[in-house]
PDB file of C-alpha atoms and ligand atoms in Angstrom:
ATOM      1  CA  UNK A  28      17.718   8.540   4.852  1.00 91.00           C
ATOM      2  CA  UNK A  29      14.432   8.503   4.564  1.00 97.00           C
ATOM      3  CA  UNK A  30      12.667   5.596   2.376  1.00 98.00           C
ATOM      4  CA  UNK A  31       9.885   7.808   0.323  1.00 98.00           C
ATOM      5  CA  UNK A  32       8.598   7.658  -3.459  1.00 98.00           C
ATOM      6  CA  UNK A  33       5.389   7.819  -4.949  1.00 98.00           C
ATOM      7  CA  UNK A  34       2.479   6.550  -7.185  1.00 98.00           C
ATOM      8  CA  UNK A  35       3.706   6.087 -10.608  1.00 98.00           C
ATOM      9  CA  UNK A  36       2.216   4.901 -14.125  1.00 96.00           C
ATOM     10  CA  UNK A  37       3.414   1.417 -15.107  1.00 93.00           C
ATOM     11  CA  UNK A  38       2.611   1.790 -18.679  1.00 91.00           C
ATOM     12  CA  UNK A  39       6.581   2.504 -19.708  1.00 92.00           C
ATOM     13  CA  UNK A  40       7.594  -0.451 -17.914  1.00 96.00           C
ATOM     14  CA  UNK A  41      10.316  -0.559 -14.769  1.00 97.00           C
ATOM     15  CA  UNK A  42      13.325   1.102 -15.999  1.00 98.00           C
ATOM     16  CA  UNK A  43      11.227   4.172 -17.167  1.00 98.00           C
ATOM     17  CA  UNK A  44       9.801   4.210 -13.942  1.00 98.00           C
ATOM     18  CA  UNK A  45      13.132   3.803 -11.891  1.00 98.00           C
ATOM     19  CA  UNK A  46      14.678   6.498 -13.498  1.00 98.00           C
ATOM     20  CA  UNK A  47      10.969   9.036 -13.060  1.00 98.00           C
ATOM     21  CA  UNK A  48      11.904   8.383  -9.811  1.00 98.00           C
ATOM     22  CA  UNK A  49      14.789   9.219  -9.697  1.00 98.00           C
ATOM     23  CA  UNK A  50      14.179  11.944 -11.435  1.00 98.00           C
ATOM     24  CA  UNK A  51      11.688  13.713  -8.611  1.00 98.00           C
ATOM     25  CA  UNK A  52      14.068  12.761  -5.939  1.00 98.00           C
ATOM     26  CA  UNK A  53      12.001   9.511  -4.532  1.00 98.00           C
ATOM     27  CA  UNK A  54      14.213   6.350  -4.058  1.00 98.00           C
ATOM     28  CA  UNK A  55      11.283   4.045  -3.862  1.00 98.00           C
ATOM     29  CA  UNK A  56       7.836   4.247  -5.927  1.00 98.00           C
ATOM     30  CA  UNK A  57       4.783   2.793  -6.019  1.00 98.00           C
ATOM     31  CA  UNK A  58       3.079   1.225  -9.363  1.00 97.00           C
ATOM     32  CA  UNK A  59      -0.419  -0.598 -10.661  1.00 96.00           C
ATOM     33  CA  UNK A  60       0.635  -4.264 -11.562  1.00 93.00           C
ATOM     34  CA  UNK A  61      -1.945  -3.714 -14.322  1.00 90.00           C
ATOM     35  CA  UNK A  62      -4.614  -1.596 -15.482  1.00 84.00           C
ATOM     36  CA  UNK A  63      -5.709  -0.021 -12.004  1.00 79.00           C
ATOM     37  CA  UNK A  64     -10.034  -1.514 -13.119  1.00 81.00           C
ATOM     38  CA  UNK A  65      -8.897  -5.193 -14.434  1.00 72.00           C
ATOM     39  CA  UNK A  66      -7.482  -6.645 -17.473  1.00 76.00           C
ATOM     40  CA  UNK A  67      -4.383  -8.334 -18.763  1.00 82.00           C
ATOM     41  CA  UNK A  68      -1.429  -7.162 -17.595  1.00 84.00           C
ATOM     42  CA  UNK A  69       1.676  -6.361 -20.229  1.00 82.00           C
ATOM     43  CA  UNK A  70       3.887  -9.076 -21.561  1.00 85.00           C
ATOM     44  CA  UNK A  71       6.523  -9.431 -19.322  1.00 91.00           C
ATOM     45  CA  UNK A  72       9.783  -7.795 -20.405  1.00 95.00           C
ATOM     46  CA  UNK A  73      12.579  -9.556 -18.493  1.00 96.00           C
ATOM     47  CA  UNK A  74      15.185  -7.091 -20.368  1.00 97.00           C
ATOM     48  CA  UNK A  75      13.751  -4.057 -19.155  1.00 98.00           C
ATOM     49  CA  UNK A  76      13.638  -5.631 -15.573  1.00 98.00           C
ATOM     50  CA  UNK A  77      17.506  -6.546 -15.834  1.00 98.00           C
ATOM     51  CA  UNK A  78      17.996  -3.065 -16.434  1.00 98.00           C
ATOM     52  CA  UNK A  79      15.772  -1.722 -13.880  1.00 98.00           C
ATOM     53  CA  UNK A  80      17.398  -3.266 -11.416  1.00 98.00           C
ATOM     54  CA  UNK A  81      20.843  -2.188 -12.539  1.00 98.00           C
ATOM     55  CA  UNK A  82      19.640   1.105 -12.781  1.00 98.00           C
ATOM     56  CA  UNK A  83      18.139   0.904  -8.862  1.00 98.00           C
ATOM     57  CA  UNK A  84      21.169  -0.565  -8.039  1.00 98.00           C
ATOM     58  CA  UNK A  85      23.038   2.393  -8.778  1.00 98.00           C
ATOM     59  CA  UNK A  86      20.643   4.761  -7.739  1.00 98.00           C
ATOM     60  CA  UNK A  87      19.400   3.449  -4.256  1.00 98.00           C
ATOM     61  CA  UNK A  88      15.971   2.766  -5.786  1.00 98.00           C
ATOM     62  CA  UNK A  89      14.341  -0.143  -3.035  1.00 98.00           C
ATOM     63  CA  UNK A  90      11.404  -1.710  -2.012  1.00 97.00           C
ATOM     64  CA  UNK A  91       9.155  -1.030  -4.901  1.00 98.00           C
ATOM     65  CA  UNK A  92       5.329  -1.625  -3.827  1.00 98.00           C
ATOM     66  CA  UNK A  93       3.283  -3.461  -6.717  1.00 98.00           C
ATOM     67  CA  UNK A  94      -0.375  -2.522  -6.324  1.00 98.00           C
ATOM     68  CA  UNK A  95      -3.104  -5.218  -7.185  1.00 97.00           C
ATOM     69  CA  UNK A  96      -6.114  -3.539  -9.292  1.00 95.00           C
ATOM     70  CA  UNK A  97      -8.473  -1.708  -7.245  1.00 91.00           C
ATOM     71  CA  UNK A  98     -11.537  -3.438  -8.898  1.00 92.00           C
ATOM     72  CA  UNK A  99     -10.430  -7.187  -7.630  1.00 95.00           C
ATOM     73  CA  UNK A 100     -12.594  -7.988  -4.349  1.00 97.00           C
ATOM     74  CA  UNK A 101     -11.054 -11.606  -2.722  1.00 98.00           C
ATOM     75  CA  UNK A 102     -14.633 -11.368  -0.725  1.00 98.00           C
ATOM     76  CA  UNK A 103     -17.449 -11.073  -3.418  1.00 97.00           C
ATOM     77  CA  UNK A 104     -20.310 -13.216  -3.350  1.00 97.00           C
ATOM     78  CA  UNK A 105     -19.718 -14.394  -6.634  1.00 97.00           C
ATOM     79  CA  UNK A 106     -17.437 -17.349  -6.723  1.00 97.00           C
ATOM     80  CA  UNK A 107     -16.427 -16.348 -10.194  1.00 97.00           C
ATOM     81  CA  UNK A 108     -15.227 -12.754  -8.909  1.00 97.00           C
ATOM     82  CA  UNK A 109     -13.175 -14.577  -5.768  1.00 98.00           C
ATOM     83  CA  UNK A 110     -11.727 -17.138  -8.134  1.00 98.00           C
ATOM     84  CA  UNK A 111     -10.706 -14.140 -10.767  1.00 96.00           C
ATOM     85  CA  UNK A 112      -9.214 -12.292  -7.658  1.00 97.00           C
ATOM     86  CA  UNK A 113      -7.112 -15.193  -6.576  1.00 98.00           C
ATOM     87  CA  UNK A 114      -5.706 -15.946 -10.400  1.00 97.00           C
ATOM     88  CA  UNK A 115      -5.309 -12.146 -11.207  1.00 96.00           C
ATOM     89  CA  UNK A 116      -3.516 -11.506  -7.748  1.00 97.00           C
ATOM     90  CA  UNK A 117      -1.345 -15.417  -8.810  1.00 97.00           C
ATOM     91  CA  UNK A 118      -0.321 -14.079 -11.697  1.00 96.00           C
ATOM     92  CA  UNK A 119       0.966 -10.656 -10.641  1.00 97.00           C
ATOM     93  CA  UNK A 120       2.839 -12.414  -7.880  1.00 97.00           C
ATOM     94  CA  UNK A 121       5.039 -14.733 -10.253  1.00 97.00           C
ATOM     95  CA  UNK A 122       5.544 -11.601 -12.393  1.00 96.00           C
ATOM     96  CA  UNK A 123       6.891  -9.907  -9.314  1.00 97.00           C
ATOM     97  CA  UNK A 124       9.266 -12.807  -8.266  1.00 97.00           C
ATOM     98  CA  UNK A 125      11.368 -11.035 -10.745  1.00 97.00           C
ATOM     99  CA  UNK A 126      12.032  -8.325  -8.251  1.00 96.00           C
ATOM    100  CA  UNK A 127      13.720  -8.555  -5.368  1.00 94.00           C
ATOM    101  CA  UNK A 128      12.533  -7.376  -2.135  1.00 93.00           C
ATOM    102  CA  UNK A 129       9.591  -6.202  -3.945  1.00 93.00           C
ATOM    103  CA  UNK A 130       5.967  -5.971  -2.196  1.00 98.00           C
ATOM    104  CA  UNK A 131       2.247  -5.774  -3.384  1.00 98.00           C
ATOM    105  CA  UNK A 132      -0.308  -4.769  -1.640  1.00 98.00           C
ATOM    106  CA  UNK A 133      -3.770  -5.117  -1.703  1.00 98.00           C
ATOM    107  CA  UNK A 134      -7.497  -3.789  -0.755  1.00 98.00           C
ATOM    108  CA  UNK A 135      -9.068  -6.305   1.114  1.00 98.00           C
ATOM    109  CA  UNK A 136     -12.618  -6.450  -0.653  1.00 98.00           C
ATOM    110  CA  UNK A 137     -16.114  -5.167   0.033  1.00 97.00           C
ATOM    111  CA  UNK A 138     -18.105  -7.406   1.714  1.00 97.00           C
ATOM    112  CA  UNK A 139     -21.271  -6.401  -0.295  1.00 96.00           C
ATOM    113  CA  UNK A 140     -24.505  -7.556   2.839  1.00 94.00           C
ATOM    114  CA  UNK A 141     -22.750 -10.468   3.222  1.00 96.00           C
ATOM    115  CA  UNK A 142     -21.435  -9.349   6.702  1.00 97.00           C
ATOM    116  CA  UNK A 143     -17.058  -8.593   7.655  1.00 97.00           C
ATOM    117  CA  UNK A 144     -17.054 -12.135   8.722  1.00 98.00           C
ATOM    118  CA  UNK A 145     -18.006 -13.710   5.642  1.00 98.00           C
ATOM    119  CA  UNK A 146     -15.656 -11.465   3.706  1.00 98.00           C
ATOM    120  CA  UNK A 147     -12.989 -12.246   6.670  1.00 98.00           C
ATOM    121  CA  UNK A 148     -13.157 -15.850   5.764  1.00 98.00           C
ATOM    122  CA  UNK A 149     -13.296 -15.201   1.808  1.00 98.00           C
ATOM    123  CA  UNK A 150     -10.505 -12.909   1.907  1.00 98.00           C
ATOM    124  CA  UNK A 151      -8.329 -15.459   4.357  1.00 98.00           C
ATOM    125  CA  UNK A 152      -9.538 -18.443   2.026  1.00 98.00           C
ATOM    126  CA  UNK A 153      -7.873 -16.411  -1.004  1.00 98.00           C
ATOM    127  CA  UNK A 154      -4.807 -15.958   0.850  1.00 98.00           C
ATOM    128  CA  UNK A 155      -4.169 -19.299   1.955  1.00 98.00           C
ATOM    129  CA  UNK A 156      -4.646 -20.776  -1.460  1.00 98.00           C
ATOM    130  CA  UNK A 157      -2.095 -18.305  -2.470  1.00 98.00           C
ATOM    131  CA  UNK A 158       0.420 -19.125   0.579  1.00 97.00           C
ATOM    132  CA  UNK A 159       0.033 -22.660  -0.962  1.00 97.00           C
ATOM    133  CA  UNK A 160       1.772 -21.934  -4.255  1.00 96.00           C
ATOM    134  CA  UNK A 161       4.577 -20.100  -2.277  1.00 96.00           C
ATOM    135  CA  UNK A 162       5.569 -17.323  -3.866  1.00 97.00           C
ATOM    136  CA  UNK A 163       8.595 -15.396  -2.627  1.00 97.00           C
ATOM    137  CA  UNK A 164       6.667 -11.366  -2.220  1.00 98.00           C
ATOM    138  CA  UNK A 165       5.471 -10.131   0.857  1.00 98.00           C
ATOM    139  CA  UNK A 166       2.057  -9.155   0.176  1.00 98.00           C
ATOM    140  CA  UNK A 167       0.298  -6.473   2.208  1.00 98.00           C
ATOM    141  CA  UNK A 168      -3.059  -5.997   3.289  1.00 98.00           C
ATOM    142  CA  UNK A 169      -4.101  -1.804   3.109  1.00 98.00           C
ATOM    143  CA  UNK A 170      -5.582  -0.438   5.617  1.00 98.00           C
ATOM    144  CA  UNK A 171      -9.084   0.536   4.446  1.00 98.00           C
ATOM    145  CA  UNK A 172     -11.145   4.044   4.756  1.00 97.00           C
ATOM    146  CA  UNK A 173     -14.361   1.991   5.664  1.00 96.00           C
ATOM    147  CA  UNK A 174     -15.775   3.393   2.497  1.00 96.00           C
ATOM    148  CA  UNK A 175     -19.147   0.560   1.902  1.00 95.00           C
ATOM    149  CA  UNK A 176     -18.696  -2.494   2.889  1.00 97.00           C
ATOM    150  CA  UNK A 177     -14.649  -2.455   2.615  1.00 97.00           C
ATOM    151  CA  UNK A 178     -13.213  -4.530   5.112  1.00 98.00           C
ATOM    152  CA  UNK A 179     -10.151  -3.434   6.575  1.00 98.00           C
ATOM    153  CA  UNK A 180     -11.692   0.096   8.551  1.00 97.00           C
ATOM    154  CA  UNK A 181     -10.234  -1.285  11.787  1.00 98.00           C
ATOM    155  CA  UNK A 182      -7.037  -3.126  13.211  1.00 98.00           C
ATOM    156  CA  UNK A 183      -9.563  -5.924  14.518  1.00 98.00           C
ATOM    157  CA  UNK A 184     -10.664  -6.882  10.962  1.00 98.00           C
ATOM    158  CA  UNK A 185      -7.107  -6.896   9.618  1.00 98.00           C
ATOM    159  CA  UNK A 186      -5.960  -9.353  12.749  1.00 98.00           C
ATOM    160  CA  UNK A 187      -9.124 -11.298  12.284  1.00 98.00           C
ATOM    161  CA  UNK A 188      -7.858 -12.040   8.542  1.00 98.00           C
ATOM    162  CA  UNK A 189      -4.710 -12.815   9.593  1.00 98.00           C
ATOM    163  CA  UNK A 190      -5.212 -14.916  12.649  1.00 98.00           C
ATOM    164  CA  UNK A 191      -7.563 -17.306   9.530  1.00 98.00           C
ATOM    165  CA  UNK A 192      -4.252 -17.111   7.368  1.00 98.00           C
ATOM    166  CA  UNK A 193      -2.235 -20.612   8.039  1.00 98.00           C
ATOM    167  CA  UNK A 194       1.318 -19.211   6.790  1.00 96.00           C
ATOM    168  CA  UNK A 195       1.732 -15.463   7.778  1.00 97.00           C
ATOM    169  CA  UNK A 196       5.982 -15.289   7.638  1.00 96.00           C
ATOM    170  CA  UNK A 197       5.020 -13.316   4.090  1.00 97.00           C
ATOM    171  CA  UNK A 198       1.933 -11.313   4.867  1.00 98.00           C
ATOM    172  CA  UNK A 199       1.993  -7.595   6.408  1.00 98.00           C
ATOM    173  CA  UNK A 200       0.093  -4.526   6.698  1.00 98.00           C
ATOM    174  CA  UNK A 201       0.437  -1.342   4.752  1.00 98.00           C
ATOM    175  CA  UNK A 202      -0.899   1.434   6.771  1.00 98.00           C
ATOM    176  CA  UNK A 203      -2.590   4.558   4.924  1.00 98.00           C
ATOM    177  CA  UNK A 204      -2.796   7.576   6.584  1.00 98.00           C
ATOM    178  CA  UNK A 205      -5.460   9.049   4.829  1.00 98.00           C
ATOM    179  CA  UNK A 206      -7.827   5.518   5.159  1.00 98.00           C
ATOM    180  CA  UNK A 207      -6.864   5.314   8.740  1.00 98.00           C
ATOM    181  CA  UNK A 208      -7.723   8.907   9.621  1.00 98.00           C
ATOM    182  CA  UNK A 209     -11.075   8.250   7.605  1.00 98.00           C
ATOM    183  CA  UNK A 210     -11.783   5.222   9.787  1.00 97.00           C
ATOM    184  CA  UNK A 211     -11.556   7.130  13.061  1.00 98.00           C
ATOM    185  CA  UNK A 212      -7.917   6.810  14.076  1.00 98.00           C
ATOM    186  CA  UNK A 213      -6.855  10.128  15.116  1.00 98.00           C
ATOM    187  CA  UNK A 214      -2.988  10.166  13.983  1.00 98.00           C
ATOM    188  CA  UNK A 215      -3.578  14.316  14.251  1.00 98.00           C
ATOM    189  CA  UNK A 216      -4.268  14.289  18.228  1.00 98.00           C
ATOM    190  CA  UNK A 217      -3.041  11.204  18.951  1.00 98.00           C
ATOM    191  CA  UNK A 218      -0.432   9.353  17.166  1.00 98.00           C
ATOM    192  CA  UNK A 219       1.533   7.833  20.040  1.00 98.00           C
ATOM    193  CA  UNK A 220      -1.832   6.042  21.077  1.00 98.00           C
ATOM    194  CA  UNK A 221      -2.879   4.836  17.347  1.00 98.00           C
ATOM    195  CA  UNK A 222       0.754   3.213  16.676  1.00 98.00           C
ATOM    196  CA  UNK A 223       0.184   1.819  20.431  1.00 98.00           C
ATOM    197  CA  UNK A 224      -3.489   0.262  19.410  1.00 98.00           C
ATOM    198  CA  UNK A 225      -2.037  -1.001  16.435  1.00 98.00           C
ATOM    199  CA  UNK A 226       1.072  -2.677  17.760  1.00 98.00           C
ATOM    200  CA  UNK A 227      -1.700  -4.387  20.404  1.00 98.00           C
ATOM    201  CA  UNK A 228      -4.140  -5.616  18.002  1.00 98.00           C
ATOM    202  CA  UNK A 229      -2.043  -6.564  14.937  1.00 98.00           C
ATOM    203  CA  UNK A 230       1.833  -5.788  16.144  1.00 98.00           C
ATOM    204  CA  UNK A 231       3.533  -3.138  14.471  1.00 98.00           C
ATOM    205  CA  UNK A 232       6.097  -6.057  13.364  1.00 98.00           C
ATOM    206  CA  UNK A 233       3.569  -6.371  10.685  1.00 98.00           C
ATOM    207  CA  UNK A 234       3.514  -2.738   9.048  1.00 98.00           C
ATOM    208  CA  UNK A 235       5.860  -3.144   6.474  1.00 98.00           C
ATOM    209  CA  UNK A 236       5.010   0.330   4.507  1.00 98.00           C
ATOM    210  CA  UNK A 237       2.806   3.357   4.751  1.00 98.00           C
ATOM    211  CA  UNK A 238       0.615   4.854   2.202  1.00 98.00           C
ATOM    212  CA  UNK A 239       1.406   8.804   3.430  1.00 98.00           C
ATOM    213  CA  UNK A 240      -1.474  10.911   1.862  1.00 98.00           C
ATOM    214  CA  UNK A 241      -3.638  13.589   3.368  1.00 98.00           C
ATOM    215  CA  UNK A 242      -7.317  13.624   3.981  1.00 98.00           C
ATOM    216  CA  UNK A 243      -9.807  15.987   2.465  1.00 98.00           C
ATOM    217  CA  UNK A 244     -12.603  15.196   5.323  1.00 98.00           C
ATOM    218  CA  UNK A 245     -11.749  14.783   8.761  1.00 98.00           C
ATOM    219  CA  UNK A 246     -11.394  11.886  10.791  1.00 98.00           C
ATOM    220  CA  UNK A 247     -14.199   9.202  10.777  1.00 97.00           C
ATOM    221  CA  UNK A 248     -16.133  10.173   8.030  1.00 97.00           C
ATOM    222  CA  UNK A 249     -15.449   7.290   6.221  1.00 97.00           C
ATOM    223  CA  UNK A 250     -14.932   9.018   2.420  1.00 97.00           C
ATOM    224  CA  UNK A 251     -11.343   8.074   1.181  1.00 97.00           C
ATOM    225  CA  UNK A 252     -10.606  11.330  -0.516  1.00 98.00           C
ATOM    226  CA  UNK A 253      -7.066  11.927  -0.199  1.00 98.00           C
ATOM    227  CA  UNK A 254      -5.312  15.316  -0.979  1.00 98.00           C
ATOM    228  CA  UNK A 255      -2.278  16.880  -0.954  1.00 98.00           C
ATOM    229  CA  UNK A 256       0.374  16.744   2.154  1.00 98.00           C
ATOM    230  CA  UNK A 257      -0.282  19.794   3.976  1.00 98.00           C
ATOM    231  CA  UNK A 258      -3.462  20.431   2.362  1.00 98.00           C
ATOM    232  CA  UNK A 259      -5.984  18.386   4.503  1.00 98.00           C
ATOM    233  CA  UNK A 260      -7.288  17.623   7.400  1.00 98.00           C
ATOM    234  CA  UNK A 261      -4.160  15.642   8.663  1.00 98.00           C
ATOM    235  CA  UNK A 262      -1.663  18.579   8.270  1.00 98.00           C
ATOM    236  CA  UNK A 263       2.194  19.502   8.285  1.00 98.00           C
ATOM    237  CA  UNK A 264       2.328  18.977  12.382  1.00 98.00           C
ATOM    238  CA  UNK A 265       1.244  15.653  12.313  1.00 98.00           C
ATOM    239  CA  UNK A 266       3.257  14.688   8.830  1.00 98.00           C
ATOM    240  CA  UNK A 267       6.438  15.773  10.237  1.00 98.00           C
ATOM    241  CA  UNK A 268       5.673  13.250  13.477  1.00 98.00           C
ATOM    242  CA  UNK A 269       4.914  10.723  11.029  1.00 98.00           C
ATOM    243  CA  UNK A 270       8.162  10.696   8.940  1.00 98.00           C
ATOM    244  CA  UNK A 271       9.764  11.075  12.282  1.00 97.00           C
ATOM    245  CA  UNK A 272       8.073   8.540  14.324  1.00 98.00           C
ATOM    246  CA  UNK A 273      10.882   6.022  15.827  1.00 97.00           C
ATOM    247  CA  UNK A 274       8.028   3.033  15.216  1.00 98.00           C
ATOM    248  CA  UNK A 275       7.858   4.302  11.680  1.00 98.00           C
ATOM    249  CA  UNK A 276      10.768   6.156  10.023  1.00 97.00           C
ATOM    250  CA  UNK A 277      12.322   3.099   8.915  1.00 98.00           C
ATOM    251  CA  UNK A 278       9.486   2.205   7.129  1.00 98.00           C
ATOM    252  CA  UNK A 279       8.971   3.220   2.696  1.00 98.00           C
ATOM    253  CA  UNK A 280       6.618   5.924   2.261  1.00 98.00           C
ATOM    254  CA  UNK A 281       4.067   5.856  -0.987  1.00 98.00           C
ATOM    255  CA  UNK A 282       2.633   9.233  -1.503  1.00 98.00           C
ATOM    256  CA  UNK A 283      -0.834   8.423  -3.394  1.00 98.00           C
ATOM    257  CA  UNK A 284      -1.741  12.217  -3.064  1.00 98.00           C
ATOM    258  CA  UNK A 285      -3.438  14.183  -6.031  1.00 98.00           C
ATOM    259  CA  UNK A 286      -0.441  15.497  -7.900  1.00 97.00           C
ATOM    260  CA  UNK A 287       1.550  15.471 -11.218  1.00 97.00           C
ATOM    261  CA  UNK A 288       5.193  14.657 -10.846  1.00 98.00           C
ATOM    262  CA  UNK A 289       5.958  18.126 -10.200  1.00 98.00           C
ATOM    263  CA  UNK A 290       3.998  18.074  -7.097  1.00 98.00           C
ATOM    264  CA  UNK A 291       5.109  14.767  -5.945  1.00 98.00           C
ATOM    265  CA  UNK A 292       9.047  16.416  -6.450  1.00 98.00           C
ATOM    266  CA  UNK A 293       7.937  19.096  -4.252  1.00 98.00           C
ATOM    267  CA  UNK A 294       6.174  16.618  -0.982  1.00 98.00           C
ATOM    268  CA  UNK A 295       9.172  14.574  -1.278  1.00 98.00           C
ATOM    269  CA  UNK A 296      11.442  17.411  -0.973  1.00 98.00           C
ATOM    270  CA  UNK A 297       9.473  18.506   1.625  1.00 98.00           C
ATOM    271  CA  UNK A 298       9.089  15.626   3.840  1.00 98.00           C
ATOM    272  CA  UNK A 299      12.478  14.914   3.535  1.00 98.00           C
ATOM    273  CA  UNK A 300      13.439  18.219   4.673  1.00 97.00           C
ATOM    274  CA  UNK A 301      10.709  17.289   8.039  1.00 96.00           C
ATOM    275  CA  UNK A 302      13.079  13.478   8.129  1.00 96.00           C
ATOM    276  CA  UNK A 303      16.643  15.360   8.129  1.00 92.00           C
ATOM    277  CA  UNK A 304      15.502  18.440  10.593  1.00 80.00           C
ATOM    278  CA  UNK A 305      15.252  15.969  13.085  1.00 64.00           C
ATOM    279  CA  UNK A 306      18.123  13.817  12.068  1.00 56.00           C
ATOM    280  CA  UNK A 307      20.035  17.021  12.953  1.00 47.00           C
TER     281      UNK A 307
HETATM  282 FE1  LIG B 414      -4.703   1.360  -2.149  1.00 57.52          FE
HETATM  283 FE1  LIG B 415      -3.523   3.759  -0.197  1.00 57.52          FE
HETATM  284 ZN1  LIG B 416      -7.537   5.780  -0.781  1.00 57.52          ZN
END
């Protein structure tokens, strides 16, 4: 059965978004750990997380991803921006300890002039000080569109963090098809050989989820506009590989596609009819 959900709005808190989810079919979801551009996150409500995970329990609801705000960069030049990176992403991460087998996942920063191997270092420096306070989430690194100075456009800047990164049992990759296809990875011509570059340079032991969005420009332009599955530059073919993929059907799916939860019902009905076709 295929592991899919998608991007929803943490404002309602967990059990409102476990049973959303439910709702559109998904039995995994995505949320913001706070405000998507900064600022506090909401007290934390251990009640409605007791029920959430009753209600997942019953419902096959798994592996939620927790997504760090969009606006924290581990790799500014500003020491104050690094340290508020490392505290913000701190205290999501002992808010998530309250959900098991939870992940969170995270852009790696924009480098800003200062050149990918300064921000390699910042953004490895961040995660060891986190390793040291030993929180029990796996926390992902996102594969990045190469929009700026984002680092994370290639597998070689994603292994080059993690080779700097003492303690690695808890740290994986999320791939996202959309960013990856923006950086030049053709996963439309070529899939077999992307999963094979990506098992060389960082192992595909480390993909631990996949961010399954299509593309509005085509591959290598470097834009990160994602649209709807089926409606970009990625297309149905290559979707229906991906969902399919022995390396990667075992793997959650996040849709982060432009939709309302209508339109997130419908992709997940439809790439779940592309998973059980082939089951067949
Ligand atoms: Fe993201
Ligand atoms: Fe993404
Ligand atoms: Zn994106």
């Amino acid at each position: 059965m295929l592991r899919i959900g998608c991007h929803l709005s943490s404002s309602k808190g967990y059990l409102a978004m476990g049973k959303e989810a439910d709702r559109i079919g998904a039995n995994t979801f995505q949320f913001f750990t706070r405000n998507p551009r900064g600022g506090k996150a909401k007290e934390l409500d251990l009640a409605d997380i007791g029920e959430y995970l009753t209600f997942a329990g019953e419902h096959g609801i798994a592996q939620i991803l927790a997504h760090a705000p969009y606006t924290l960069n581990a790799c500014s030049k500003d020491e104050g921006l690094r340290q508020f990176a490392y505290e913000t992403m701190c205290d999501d991460l002992a808010r998530l300890a309250h959900i098991p087998g939870g992940m969170y996942n995270f852009h790696p920063g924009s480098h800003v002039k200062q050149g990918v191997d300064a921000g390699i270092s910042y953004i490895a420096d961040m995660l060891n000080r986190i390793g040291e306070q030993k929180f029990s989430t796996t926390i992902l690194l996102e594969t990045m569109a190469g929009k700026g100075s984002e680092v994370g456009r290639t597998f070689e800047e994603l292994r080059a963090i993690i080779d700097k990164v003492e303690d690695t049992e808890k740290l994986g990759v999320c791939l996202d098809t959309c960013h990856v296809f923006d950086g030049g990875y053709d996963i439309v011509g070529d899939l077999d050989g992307v999963l094979d570059e990506f098992d060389h340079v960082i192992g595909l032991e480390r993909l631990k989820a996949i961010h399954i969005n299509d593309s509005k420009n085509p591959c290598g332009s470097h834009k990160d506009r994602h649209e709807k599955i089926g409606e970009g530059q990625i297309g149905l073919t290559a979707f229906a590989k991906i969902v399919t993929h022995p390396r990667l059907k075992h793997l959650p799916f996040y849709l982060e596609t432009p939709n309302e939860l209508d339109g997130y019902q419908r992709e997940i009905e439809l790439l779940r009819e592309m998973a059980s076709g082939q089951e067949a």
